[in-house]
Tab-separated table of C-alpha atoms in Angstrom:
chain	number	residue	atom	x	y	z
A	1	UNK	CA	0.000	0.000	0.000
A	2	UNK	CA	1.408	3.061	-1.041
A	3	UNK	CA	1.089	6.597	1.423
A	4	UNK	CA	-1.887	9.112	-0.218
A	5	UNK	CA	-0.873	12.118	1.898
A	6	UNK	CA	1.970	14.602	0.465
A	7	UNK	CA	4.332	15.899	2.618
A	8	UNK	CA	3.571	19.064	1.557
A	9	UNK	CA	0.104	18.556	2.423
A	10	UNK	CA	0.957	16.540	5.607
A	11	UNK	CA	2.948	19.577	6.656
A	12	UNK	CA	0.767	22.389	6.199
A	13	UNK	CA	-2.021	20.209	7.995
A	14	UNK	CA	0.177	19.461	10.869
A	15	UNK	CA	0.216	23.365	11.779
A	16	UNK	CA	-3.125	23.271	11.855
A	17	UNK	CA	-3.943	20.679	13.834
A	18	UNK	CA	-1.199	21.554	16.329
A	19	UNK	CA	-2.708	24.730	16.601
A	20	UNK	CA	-6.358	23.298	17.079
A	21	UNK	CA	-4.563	20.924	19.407
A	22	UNK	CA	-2.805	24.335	21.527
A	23	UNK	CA	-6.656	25.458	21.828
A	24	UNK	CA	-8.602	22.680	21.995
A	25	UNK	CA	-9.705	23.237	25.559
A	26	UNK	CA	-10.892	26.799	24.361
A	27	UNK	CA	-11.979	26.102	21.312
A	28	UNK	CA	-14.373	22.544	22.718
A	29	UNK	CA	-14.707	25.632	25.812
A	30	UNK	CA	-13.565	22.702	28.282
A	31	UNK	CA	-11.449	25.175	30.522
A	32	UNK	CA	-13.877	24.762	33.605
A	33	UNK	CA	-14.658	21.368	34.333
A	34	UNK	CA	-11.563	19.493	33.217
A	35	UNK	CA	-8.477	19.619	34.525
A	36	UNK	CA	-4.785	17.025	34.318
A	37	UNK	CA	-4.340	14.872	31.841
A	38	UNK	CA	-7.333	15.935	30.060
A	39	UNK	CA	-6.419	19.351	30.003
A	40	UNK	CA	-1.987	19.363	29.932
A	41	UNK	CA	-2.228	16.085	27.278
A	42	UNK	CA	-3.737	18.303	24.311
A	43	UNK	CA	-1.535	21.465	25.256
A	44	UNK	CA	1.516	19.073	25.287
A	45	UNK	CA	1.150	16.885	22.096
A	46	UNK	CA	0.198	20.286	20.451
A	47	UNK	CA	3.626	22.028	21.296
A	48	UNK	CA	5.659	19.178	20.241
A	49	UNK	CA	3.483	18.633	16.750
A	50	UNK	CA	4.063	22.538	16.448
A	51	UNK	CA	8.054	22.201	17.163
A	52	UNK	CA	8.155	18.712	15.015
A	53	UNK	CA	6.427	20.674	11.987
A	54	UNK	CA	8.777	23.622	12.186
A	55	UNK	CA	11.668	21.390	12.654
A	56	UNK	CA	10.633	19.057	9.765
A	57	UNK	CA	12.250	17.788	6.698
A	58	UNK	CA	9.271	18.388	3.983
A	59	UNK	CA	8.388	21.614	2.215
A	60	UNK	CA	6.684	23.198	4.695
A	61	UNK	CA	9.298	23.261	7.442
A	62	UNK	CA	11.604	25.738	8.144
A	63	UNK	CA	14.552	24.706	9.771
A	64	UNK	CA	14.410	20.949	7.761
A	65	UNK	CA	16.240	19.224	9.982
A	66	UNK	CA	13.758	16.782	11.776
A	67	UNK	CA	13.877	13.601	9.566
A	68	UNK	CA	10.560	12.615	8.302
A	69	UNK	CA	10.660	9.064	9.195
A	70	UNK	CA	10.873	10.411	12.801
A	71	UNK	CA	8.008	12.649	12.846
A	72	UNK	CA	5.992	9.683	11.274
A	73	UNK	CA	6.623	7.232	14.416
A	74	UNK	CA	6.595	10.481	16.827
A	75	UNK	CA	3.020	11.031	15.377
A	76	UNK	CA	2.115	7.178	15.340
A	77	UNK	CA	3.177	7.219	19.248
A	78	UNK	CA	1.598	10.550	20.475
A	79	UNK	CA	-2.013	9.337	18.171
A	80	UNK	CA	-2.421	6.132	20.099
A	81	UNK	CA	-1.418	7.354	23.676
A	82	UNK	CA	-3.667	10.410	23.015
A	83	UNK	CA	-6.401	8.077	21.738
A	84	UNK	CA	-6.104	5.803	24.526
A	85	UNK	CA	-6.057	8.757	26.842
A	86	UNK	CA	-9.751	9.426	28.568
A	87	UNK	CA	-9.692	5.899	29.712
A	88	UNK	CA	-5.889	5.195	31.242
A	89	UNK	CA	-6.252	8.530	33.073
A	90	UNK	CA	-9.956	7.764	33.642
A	91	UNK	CA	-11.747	11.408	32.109
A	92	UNK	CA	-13.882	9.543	29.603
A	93	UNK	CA	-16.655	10.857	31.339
A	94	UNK	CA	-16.329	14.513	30.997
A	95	UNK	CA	-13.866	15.011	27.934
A	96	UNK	CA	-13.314	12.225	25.113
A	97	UNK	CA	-13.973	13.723	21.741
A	98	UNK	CA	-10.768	16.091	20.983
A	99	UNK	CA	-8.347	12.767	22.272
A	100	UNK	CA	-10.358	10.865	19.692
A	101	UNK	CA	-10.478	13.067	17.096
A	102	UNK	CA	-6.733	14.452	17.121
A	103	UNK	CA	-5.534	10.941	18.178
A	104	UNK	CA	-7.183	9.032	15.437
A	105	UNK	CA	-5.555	11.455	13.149
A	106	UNK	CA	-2.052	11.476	14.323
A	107	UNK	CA	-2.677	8.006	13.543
A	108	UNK	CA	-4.064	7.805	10.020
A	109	UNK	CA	-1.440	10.701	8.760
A	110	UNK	CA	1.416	9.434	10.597
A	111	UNK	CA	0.595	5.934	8.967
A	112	UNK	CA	-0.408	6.984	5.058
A	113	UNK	CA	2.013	9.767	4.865
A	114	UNK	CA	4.198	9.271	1.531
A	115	UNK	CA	7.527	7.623	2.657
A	116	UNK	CA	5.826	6.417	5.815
A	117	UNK	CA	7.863	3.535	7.724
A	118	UNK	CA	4.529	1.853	8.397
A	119	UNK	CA	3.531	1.542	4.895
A	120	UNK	CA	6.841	1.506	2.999
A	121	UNK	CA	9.561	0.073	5.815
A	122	UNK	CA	12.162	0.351	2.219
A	123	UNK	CA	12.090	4.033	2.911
A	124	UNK	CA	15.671	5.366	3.166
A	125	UNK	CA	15.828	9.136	3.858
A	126	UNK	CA	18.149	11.326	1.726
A	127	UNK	CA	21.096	12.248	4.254
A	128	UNK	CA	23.052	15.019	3.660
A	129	UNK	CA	25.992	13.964	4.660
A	130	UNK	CA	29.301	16.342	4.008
A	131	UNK	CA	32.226	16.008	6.522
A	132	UNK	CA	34.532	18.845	6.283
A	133	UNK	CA	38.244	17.847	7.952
């Protein structure tokens, strides 16, 4: 199976979401009856998506020096402990949707992004690799 998500597209949709991720408690207006996990888990995984994306090697980053591969599995990881979230820190009752949604798709994109190890484990990264003695 071959990856149907660009890495352009994958890149300008990961600012997005880890924006939407930063204000999720605002935005879903959760601020006043949730509070730990359910509240720092979002905020977290949001921040690193945000510094991942910046850092990334695809045409939307802009210091290219996070290797794609990497942000793949970081965003495999992150989806299914987000996903898995309400219930290991026991807030299903009073906040499950944005886990859901924003784990489910750190999952699909960072499965069925072009060059994905999860779809394509052939995938060799171009190194740039120039050792000056």
């Amino acid at each position: 199976m071959k990856g149907f998500i660009s890495t352009k597209t994958y890149g300008f949709l990961n600012y997005v979401v880890a924006l939407l991720m930063i204000s999720t408690l605002w935005t879903f207006g959760g601020t006043i009856h949730v509070g730990g996990a359910a509240l720092f888990l979002p905020l977290i995984i949001g921040w690193l998506q945000l510094i991942m994306a910046i850092f990334a090697k695809n045409e939307m980053g802009f210091i290219k020096q996070f290797p794609m591969v990497m942000h793949n599995v970081g965003d495999v990881i992150m989806g299914s402990f987000l996903f898995c979230s309400p219930w290991v820190y026991a807030f299903s009752d009073r906040m499950v949707l944005p886990q859901l949604v924003f784990g489910a798709y750190l999952l699909i994109v960072g499965c069925f992004t072009k060059g994905s190890p999860f779809i394509n484990p052939q995938v060799e990264e171009d190194h740039d690799v120039s050792y000056n003695a």
